[in-house]
Amino acid sequence: AQSVAQPEDQVNVAEGNPLTVKCTYSVSGNPYLFWYVQYPNRGLQFLLKYITGDNLVKGSYGFEAEFNKSQTSFHLKKPSALVSDSALYFCAVRVGGGATNKLIFGTGTLLAVQP
Amino acid sequence: DAGVIQSPRHEVTEMGQEVTLRCKPISGHDYLFWYRQTMMRGLELLIYFNNNVPIDDSGMPEDRFSAKMPNASFSTLKIQPSEPRDSAVYFCASSTRDNSPLHFGNGTRLTVT
């Protein structure tokens, strides 16, 4: 079955330090991977995606993600964390063949950035 | 662009009552999705439509749940009869073509007592 896993329920980091939020995937065929962020009482917002091409993908708000095929990972990173980055982060994978935009989401990782 | 609009934002109802959640997708978007979010199960895809046609409803929990999309600008998710275990935040999302980002509404928080 195609899925994504987020091994950490919560990540704590000090403001100004680099952050990493981990995601691993299991898919048949080429993976289509996404990161979304959710702020309290809001819907999810798109950050970035990997479809093909460069393994380092840049997205919104200074975030980037590195696709690693050998480790089946797609970790989210940011060089310098801000308190305002504190939110719930979801990794997602597109599932199904043909014309579809069906996404399956991981369980989410709560990022807490301390001032 | 007003984004995806969901109504109501909050719904409190008693067990056994019918509940209807509404969604207006972004104009021009071909896909529409209904997700449910709970602490226990995370984000679950319930059903999605492409060009107003239901494509995959395998995530719909049981026959008490039904979804319709009568036109490109409106969709409903209905629960009849509602049960306390249906309490969750229900999100509607829309997107354009394959692999394009999903745009989420702010959700409807449903509480069934």
PDB file of C-alpha atoms in Angstrom:
ATOM      1  CA  ALA A   1       0.000   0.000   0.000  1.00  0.00           C
ATOM      2  CA  GLN A   2       1.180   3.523  -0.722  1.00  0.00           C
ATOM      3  CA  SER A   3       1.758   5.639   2.346  1.00  0.00           C
ATOM      4  CA  VAL A   4       3.827   8.264   4.087  1.00  0.00           C
ATOM      5  CA  ALA A   5       5.167   8.156   7.626  1.00  0.00           C
ATOM      6  CA  GLN A   6       6.142  10.998   9.900  1.00  0.00           C
ATOM      7  CA  PRO A   7       8.121   9.399  12.721  1.00  0.00           C
ATOM      8  CA  GLU A   8       8.086  12.394  15.064  1.00  0.00           C
ATOM      9  CA  ASP A   9       4.934  13.676  16.718  1.00  0.00           C
ATOM     10  CA  GLN A  10       6.720  16.841  17.769  1.00  0.00           C
ATOM     11  CA  VAL A  11       9.927  18.672  16.930  1.00  0.00           C
ATOM     12  CA  ASN A  12      11.310  21.368  19.199  1.00  0.00           C
ATOM     13  CA  VAL A  13      13.852  23.883  17.968  1.00  0.00           C
ATOM     14  CA  ALA A  14      15.197  27.222  19.132  1.00  0.00           C
ATOM     15  CA  GLU A  15      14.568  30.290  17.019  1.00  0.00           C
ATOM     16  CA  GLY A  16      17.408  30.870  14.584  1.00  0.00           C
ATOM     17  CA  ASN A  17      18.457  27.231  14.528  1.00  0.00           C
ATOM     18  CA  PRO A  18      17.970  24.967  11.506  1.00  0.00           C
ATOM     19  CA  LEU A  19      14.965  22.687  11.547  1.00  0.00           C
ATOM     20  CA  THR A  20      14.164  19.338   9.985  1.00  0.00           C
ATOM     21  CA  VAL A  21      10.812  17.583   9.888  1.00  0.00           C
ATOM     22  CA  LYS A  22      11.093  13.996   8.719  1.00  0.00           C
ATOM     23  CA  CYS A  23       8.991  12.085   6.207  1.00  0.00           C
ATOM     24  CA  THR A  24       9.449   8.685   4.612  1.00  0.00           C
ATOM     25  CA  TYR A  25       7.313   7.212   1.881  1.00  0.00           C
ATOM     26  CA  SER A  26       6.294   3.913   0.405  1.00  0.00           C
ATOM     27  CA  VAL A  27       4.972   3.969  -3.152  1.00  0.00           C
ATOM     28  CA  SER A  28       4.983   1.870  -6.264  1.00  0.00           C
ATOM     29  CA  GLY A  29       6.331   3.757  -9.225  1.00  0.00           C
ATOM     30  CA  ASN A  30       7.482   7.349  -9.195  1.00  0.00           C
ATOM     31  CA  PRO A  31       6.561   9.259  -6.033  1.00  0.00           C
ATOM     32  CA  TYR A  32       4.720  12.557  -6.067  1.00  0.00           C
ATOM     33  CA  LEU A  33       5.352  14.134  -2.676  1.00  0.00           C
ATOM     34  CA  PHE A  34       4.013  17.221  -0.938  1.00  0.00           C
ATOM     35  CA  TRP A  35       4.350  19.224   2.265  1.00  0.00           C
ATOM     36  CA  TYR A  36       1.506  21.185   3.826  1.00  0.00           C
ATOM     37  CA  VAL A  37       1.284  23.335   6.953  1.00  0.00           C
ATOM     38  CA  GLN A  38      -1.692  23.848   9.249  1.00  0.00           C
ATOM     39  CA  TYR A  39      -2.108  26.739  11.663  1.00  0.00           C
ATOM     40  CA  PRO A  40      -4.645  26.549  14.511  1.00  0.00           C
ATOM     41  CA  ASN A  41      -8.271  26.590  13.384  1.00  0.00           C
ATOM     42  CA  ARG A  42      -7.278  26.814   9.737  1.00  0.00           C
ATOM     43  CA  GLY A  43      -7.160  24.516   6.737  1.00  0.00           C
ATOM     44  CA  LEU A  44      -3.938  23.119   5.354  1.00  0.00           C
ATOM     45  CA  GLN A  45      -1.733  25.314   3.194  1.00  0.00           C
ATOM     46  CA  PHE A  46       0.560  24.061   0.455  1.00  0.00           C
ATOM     47  CA  LEU A  47       4.312  24.530   1.016  1.00  0.00           C
ATOM     48  CA  LEU A  48       6.066  22.621  -1.745  1.00  0.00           C
ATOM     49  CA  LYS A  49       6.033  19.531  -3.929  1.00  0.00           C
ATOM     50  CA  TYR A  50       8.345  17.079  -5.635  1.00  0.00           C
ATOM     51  CA  ILE A  51       7.236  15.628  -8.948  1.00  0.00           C
ATOM     52  CA  THR A  52      10.467  15.190 -10.864  1.00  0.00           C
ATOM     53  CA  GLY A  53      13.770  16.958 -11.443  1.00  0.00           C
ATOM     54  CA  ASP A  54      16.075  18.414  -8.806  1.00  0.00           C
ATOM     55  CA  ASN A  55      16.143  16.554  -5.521  1.00  0.00           C
ATOM     56  CA  LEU A  56      16.160  19.824  -3.562  1.00  0.00           C
ATOM     57  CA  VAL A  57      12.812  21.545  -3.807  1.00  0.00           C
ATOM     58  CA  LYS A  58      12.251  25.108  -2.620  1.00  0.00           C
ATOM     59  CA  GLY A  59       8.895  26.288  -1.379  1.00  0.00           C
ATOM     60  CA  SER A  60       7.039  28.971   0.510  1.00  0.00           C
ATOM     61  CA  TYR A  61       8.260  30.849   3.599  1.00  0.00           C
ATOM     62  CA  GLY A  62      11.887  29.769   3.134  1.00  0.00           C
ATOM     63  CA  PHE A  63      11.181  26.053   3.435  1.00  0.00           C
ATOM     64  CA  GLU A  64      12.836  23.425   1.293  1.00  0.00           C
ATOM     65  CA  ALA A  65      12.720  19.657   1.084  1.00  0.00           C
ATOM     66  CA  GLU A  66      15.196  17.077  -0.047  1.00  0.00           C
ATOM     67  CA  PHE A  67      14.045  14.052  -2.002  1.00  0.00           C
ATOM     68  CA  ASN A  68      16.208  10.995  -1.367  1.00  0.00           C
ATOM     69  CA  LYS A  69      15.229   8.005  -3.457  1.00  0.00           C
ATOM     70  CA  SER A  70      17.628   5.525  -1.859  1.00  0.00           C
ATOM     71  CA  GLN A  71      16.346   6.337   1.627  1.00  0.00           C
ATOM     72  CA  THR A  72      12.746   6.864   0.446  1.00  0.00           C
ATOM     73  CA  SER A  73      12.672  10.124   2.360  1.00  0.00           C
ATOM     74  CA  PHE A  74      11.403  13.643   1.765  1.00  0.00           C
ATOM     75  CA  HIS A  75      12.478  15.690   4.785  1.00  0.00           C
ATOM     76  CA  LEU A  76      11.362  19.280   5.222  1.00  0.00           C
ATOM     77  CA  LYS A  77      14.059  21.773   6.166  1.00  0.00           C
ATOM     78  CA  LYS A  78      14.641  25.406   6.929  1.00  0.00           C
ATOM     79  CA  PRO A  79      18.021  26.994   7.642  1.00  0.00           C
ATOM     80  CA  SER A  80      16.796  29.345  10.380  1.00  0.00           C
ATOM     81  CA  ALA A  81      13.566  28.754  12.287  1.00  0.00           C
ATOM     82  CA  LEU A  82      11.139  31.499  13.265  1.00  0.00           C
ATOM     83  CA  VAL A  83       8.667  31.457  16.128  1.00  0.00           C
ATOM     84  CA  SER A  84       5.968  32.016  13.518  1.00  0.00           C
ATOM     85  CA  ASP A  85       6.902  28.664  11.918  1.00  0.00           C
ATOM     86  CA  SER A  86       5.302  26.903  14.880  1.00  0.00           C
ATOM     87  CA  ALA A  87       2.474  24.843  13.380  1.00  0.00           C
ATOM     88  CA  LEU A  88       1.428  21.340  12.360  1.00  0.00           C
ATOM     89  CA  TYR A  89       3.218  19.989   9.291  1.00  0.00           C
ATOM     90  CA  PHE A  90       1.937  17.234   7.035  1.00  0.00           C
ATOM     91  CA  CYS A  91       3.725  15.178   4.435  1.00  0.00           C
ATOM     92  CA  ALA A  92       1.547  13.731   1.661  1.00  0.00           C
ATOM     93  CA  VAL A  93       1.845  11.393  -1.303  1.00  0.00           C
ATOM     94  CA  ARG A  94      -0.264  11.167  -4.415  1.00  0.00           C
ATOM     95  CA  VAL A  95      -1.788   7.735  -4.808  1.00  0.00           C
ATOM     96  CA  GLY A  96      -3.433   5.993  -7.696  1.00  0.00           C
ATOM     97  CA  GLY A  97      -2.549   5.953 -11.346  1.00  0.00           C
ATOM     98  CA  GLY A  98      -3.941   7.825 -14.282  1.00  0.00           C
ATOM     99  CA  ALA A  99      -5.675  11.141 -13.896  1.00  0.00           C
ATOM    100  CA  THR A 100      -5.946  11.780 -10.189  1.00  0.00           C
ATOM    101  CA  ASN A 101      -5.006  14.270  -7.545  1.00  0.00           C
ATOM    102  CA  LYS A 102      -5.790  12.033  -4.584  1.00  0.00           C
ATOM    103  CA  LEU A 103      -3.456  12.682  -1.657  1.00  0.00           C
ATOM    104  CA  ILE A 104      -2.830  10.569   1.420  1.00  0.00           C
ATOM    105  CA  PHE A 105      -1.456  12.500   4.377  1.00  0.00           C
ATOM    106  CA  GLY A 106       0.895  11.489   7.156  1.00  0.00           C
ATOM    107  CA  THR A 107      -0.049  11.821  10.793  1.00  0.00           C
ATOM    108  CA  GLY A 108       1.487  15.246  11.123  1.00  0.00           C
ATOM    109  CA  THR A 109       4.405  16.684  13.100  1.00  0.00           C
ATOM    110  CA  LEU A 110       3.948  19.550  15.499  1.00  0.00           C
ATOM    111  CA  LEU A 111       6.796  22.020  15.179  1.00  0.00           C
ATOM    112  CA  ALA A 112       7.436  24.170  18.226  1.00  0.00           C
ATOM    113  CA  VAL A 113       9.954  26.995  17.850  1.00  0.00           C
ATOM    114  CA  GLN A 114      11.056  28.531  21.122  1.00  0.00           C
ATOM    115  CA  PRO A 115      12.116  32.194  21.253  1.00  0.00           C
TER     116      PRO A 115
ATOM    117  CA  ASP B   1     -10.025  34.950  -5.004  1.00  0.00           C
ATOM    118  CA  ALA B   2     -12.051  34.142  -1.897  1.00  0.00           C
ATOM    119  CA  GLY B   3     -10.621  30.684  -1.561  1.00  0.00           C
ATOM    120  CA  VAL B   4     -12.589  27.565  -0.677  1.00  0.00           C
ATOM    121  CA  ILE B   5     -15.594  28.520   1.403  1.00  0.00           C
ATOM    122  CA  GLN B   6     -17.131  26.145   3.890  1.00  0.00           C
ATOM    123  CA  SER B   7     -20.243  26.575   5.974  1.00  0.00           C
ATOM    124  CA  PRO B   8     -21.047  26.458   8.753  1.00  0.00           C
ATOM    125  CA  ARG B   9     -17.767  26.942  10.667  1.00  0.00           C
ATOM    126  CA  HIS B  10     -19.208  25.225  13.708  1.00  0.00           C
ATOM    127  CA  GLU B  11     -22.088  22.801  14.038  1.00  0.00           C
ATOM    128  CA  VAL B  12     -23.403  21.324  17.244  1.00  0.00           C
ATOM    129  CA  THR B  13     -26.156  18.768  16.964  1.00  0.00           C
ATOM    130  CA  GLU B  14     -27.715  15.922  18.845  1.00  0.00           C
ATOM    131  CA  MET B  15     -27.236  12.293  18.025  1.00  0.00           C
ATOM    132  CA  GLY B  16     -29.699  11.107  15.399  1.00  0.00           C
ATOM    133  CA  GLN B  17     -30.066  14.454  13.680  1.00  0.00           C
ATOM    134  CA  GLU B  18     -29.215  15.098  10.054  1.00  0.00           C
ATOM    135  CA  VAL B  19     -26.175  17.269   9.383  1.00  0.00           C
ATOM    136  CA  THR B  20     -25.331  18.969   6.098  1.00  0.00           C
ATOM    137  CA  LEU B  21     -21.945  20.532   5.462  1.00  0.00           C
ATOM    138  CA  ARG B  22     -21.445  22.833   2.506  1.00  0.00           C
ATOM    139  CA  CYS B  23     -18.543  23.748   0.299  1.00  0.00           C
ATOM    140  CA  LYS B  24     -17.919  26.220  -2.482  1.00  0.00           C
ATOM    141  CA  PRO B  25     -14.689  25.412  -4.339  1.00  0.00           C
ATOM    142  CA  ILE B  26     -12.459  27.897  -6.089  1.00  0.00           C
ATOM    143  CA  SER B  27     -13.856  28.803  -9.481  1.00  0.00           C
ATOM    144  CA  GLY B  28     -12.227  26.833 -12.285  1.00  0.00           C
ATOM    145  CA  HIS B  29     -11.013  24.000 -10.094  1.00  0.00           C
ATOM    146  CA  ASP B  30     -11.806  20.551 -11.451  1.00  0.00           C
ATOM    147  CA  TYR B  31     -11.217  18.482  -8.317  1.00  0.00           C
ATOM    148  CA  LEU B  32     -13.069  18.641  -5.028  1.00  0.00           C
ATOM    149  CA  PHE B  33     -12.155  16.670  -1.925  1.00  0.00           C
ATOM    150  CA  TRP B  34     -13.780  16.032   1.440  1.00  0.00           C
ATOM    151  CA  TYR B  35     -11.418  15.198   4.318  1.00  0.00           C
ATOM    152  CA  ARG B  36     -12.087  14.505   7.976  1.00  0.00           C
ATOM    153  CA  GLN B  37      -9.586  15.327  10.735  1.00  0.00           C
ATOM    154  CA  THR B  38      -9.579  13.803  14.207  1.00  0.00           C
ATOM    155  CA  MET B  39      -6.905  13.371  16.835  1.00  0.00           C
ATOM    156  CA  MET B  40      -7.201   9.600  16.692  1.00  0.00           C
ATOM    157  CA  ARG B  41      -7.205   9.038  12.940  1.00  0.00           C
ATOM    158  CA  GLY B  42      -5.556  12.179  11.576  1.00  0.00           C
ATOM    159  CA  LEU B  43      -6.597  13.347   8.122  1.00  0.00           C
ATOM    160  CA  GLU B  44      -8.783  10.910   6.219  1.00  0.00           C
ATOM    161  CA  LEU B  45      -9.931  11.325   2.632  1.00  0.00           C
ATOM    162  CA  LEU B  46     -13.641  10.623   2.502  1.00  0.00           C
ATOM    163  CA  ILE B  47     -14.482  11.217  -1.157  1.00  0.00           C
ATOM    164  CA  TYR B  48     -13.338  13.207  -4.135  1.00  0.00           C
ATOM    165  CA  PHE B  49     -14.926  14.473  -7.328  1.00  0.00           C
ATOM    166  CA  ASN B  50     -13.516  15.299 -10.734  1.00  0.00           C
ATOM    167  CA  ASN B  51     -15.665  17.544 -12.915  1.00  0.00           C
ATOM    168  CA  ASN B  52     -18.591  17.028 -10.529  1.00  0.00           C
ATOM    169  CA  VAL B  53     -18.414  13.230 -10.807  1.00  0.00           C
ATOM    170  CA  PRO B  54     -17.556  11.151  -7.723  1.00  0.00           C
ATOM    171  CA  ILE B  55     -14.343   9.283  -8.469  1.00  0.00           C
ATOM    172  CA  ASP B  56     -13.447   7.568  -5.223  1.00  0.00           C
ATOM    173  CA  ASP B  57     -15.722   7.232  -2.208  1.00  0.00           C
ATOM    174  CA  SER B  58     -13.833   4.381  -0.575  1.00  0.00           C
ATOM    175  CA  GLY B  59     -13.120   6.541   2.449  1.00  0.00           C
ATOM    176  CA  MET B  60     -16.754   7.209   3.281  1.00  0.00           C
ATOM    177  CA  PRO B  61     -17.212   5.501   6.653  1.00  0.00           C
ATOM    178  CA  GLU B  62     -20.644   4.006   6.132  1.00  0.00           C
ATOM    179  CA  ASP B  63     -24.004   4.497   4.509  1.00  0.00           C
ATOM    180  CA  ARG B  64     -24.870   7.281   6.907  1.00  0.00           C
ATOM    181  CA  PHE B  65     -22.498   9.499   4.930  1.00  0.00           C
ATOM    182  CA  SER B  66     -23.308  10.836   1.479  1.00  0.00           C
ATOM    183  CA  ALA B  67     -21.809  13.539  -0.713  1.00  0.00           C
ATOM    184  CA  LYS B  68     -23.087  15.339  -3.768  1.00  0.00           C
ATOM    185  CA  MET B  69     -21.769  17.855  -6.239  1.00  0.00           C
ATOM    186  CA  PRO B  70     -24.725  19.108  -8.270  1.00  0.00           C
ATOM    187  CA  ASN B  71     -22.613  21.700 -10.094  1.00  0.00           C
ATOM    188  CA  ALA B  72     -19.068  22.993 -10.346  1.00  0.00           C
ATOM    189  CA  SER B  73     -19.528  25.573  -7.600  1.00  0.00           C
ATOM    190  CA  PHE B  74     -21.184  23.621  -4.820  1.00  0.00           C
ATOM    191  CA  SER B  75     -20.857  20.393  -2.867  1.00  0.00           C
ATOM    192  CA  THR B  76     -22.490  18.951   0.225  1.00  0.00           C
ATOM    193  CA  LEU B  77     -21.549  16.277   2.709  1.00  0.00           C
ATOM    194  CA  LYS B  78     -24.496  14.861   4.593  1.00  0.00           C
ATOM    195  CA  ILE B  79     -24.581  12.661   7.671  1.00  0.00           C
ATOM    196  CA  GLN B  80     -27.892  11.027   8.513  1.00  0.00           C
ATOM    197  CA  PRO B  81     -28.302  10.024  11.276  1.00  0.00           C
ATOM    198  CA  SER B  82     -25.350  11.598  13.061  1.00  0.00           C
ATOM    199  CA  GLU B  83     -23.506   9.863  15.902  1.00  0.00           C
ATOM    200  CA  PRO B  84     -21.073  11.161  18.553  1.00  0.00           C
ATOM    201  CA  ARG B  85     -18.170   9.381  16.825  1.00  0.00           C
ATOM    202  CA  ASP B  86     -18.745  11.611  13.788  1.00  0.00           C
ATOM    203  CA  SER B  87     -17.440  14.564  15.797  1.00  0.00           C
ATOM    204  CA  ALA B  88     -14.473  15.939  13.879  1.00  0.00           C
ATOM    205  CA  VAL B  89     -13.310  18.793  11.699  1.00  0.00           C
ATOM    206  CA  TYR B  90     -14.439  18.314   8.127  1.00  0.00           C
ATOM    207  CA  PHE B  91     -12.400  19.983   5.401  1.00  0.00           C
ATOM    208  CA  CYS B  92     -13.243  20.640   1.803  1.00  0.00           C
ATOM    209  CA  ALA B  93     -10.423  21.224  -0.683  1.00  0.00           C
ATOM    210  CA  SER B  94     -10.229  21.923  -4.382  1.00  0.00           C
ATOM    211  CA  SER B  95      -7.526  21.866  -7.033  1.00  0.00           C
ATOM    212  CA  THR B  96      -7.019  22.273 -10.731  1.00  0.00           C
ATOM    213  CA  ARG B  97      -5.154  19.590 -12.659  1.00  0.00           C
ATOM    214  CA  ASP B  98      -3.253  16.534 -11.510  1.00  0.00           C
ATOM    215  CA  ASN B  99      -0.442  17.199  -9.033  1.00  0.00           C
ATOM    216  CA  SER B 100      -1.503  20.789  -8.485  1.00  0.00           C
ATOM    217  CA  PRO B 101      -1.737  21.984  -4.863  1.00  0.00           C
ATOM    218  CA  LEU B 102      -4.915  21.429  -2.913  1.00  0.00           C
ATOM    219  CA  HIS B 103      -6.560  24.560  -1.552  1.00  0.00           C
ATOM    220  CA  PHE B 104      -8.322  23.893   1.727  1.00  0.00           C
ATOM    221  CA  GLY B 105     -11.217  25.664   3.325  1.00  0.00           C
ATOM    222  CA  ASN B 106     -11.079  26.524   7.009  1.00  0.00           C
ATOM    223  CA  GLY B 107     -13.186  23.535   7.913  1.00  0.00           C
ATOM    224  CA  THR B 108     -16.408  22.799   9.747  1.00  0.00           C
ATOM    225  CA  ARG B 109     -16.041  21.687  13.339  1.00  0.00           C
ATOM    226  CA  LEU B 110     -18.832  19.200  13.992  1.00  0.00           C
ATOM    227  CA  THR B 111     -19.831  18.200  17.505  1.00  0.00           C
ATOM    228  CA  VAL B 112     -22.464  15.507  17.948  1.00  0.00           C
ATOM    229  CA  THR B 113     -23.743  15.152  21.502  1.00  0.00           C
TER     230      THR B 113
END
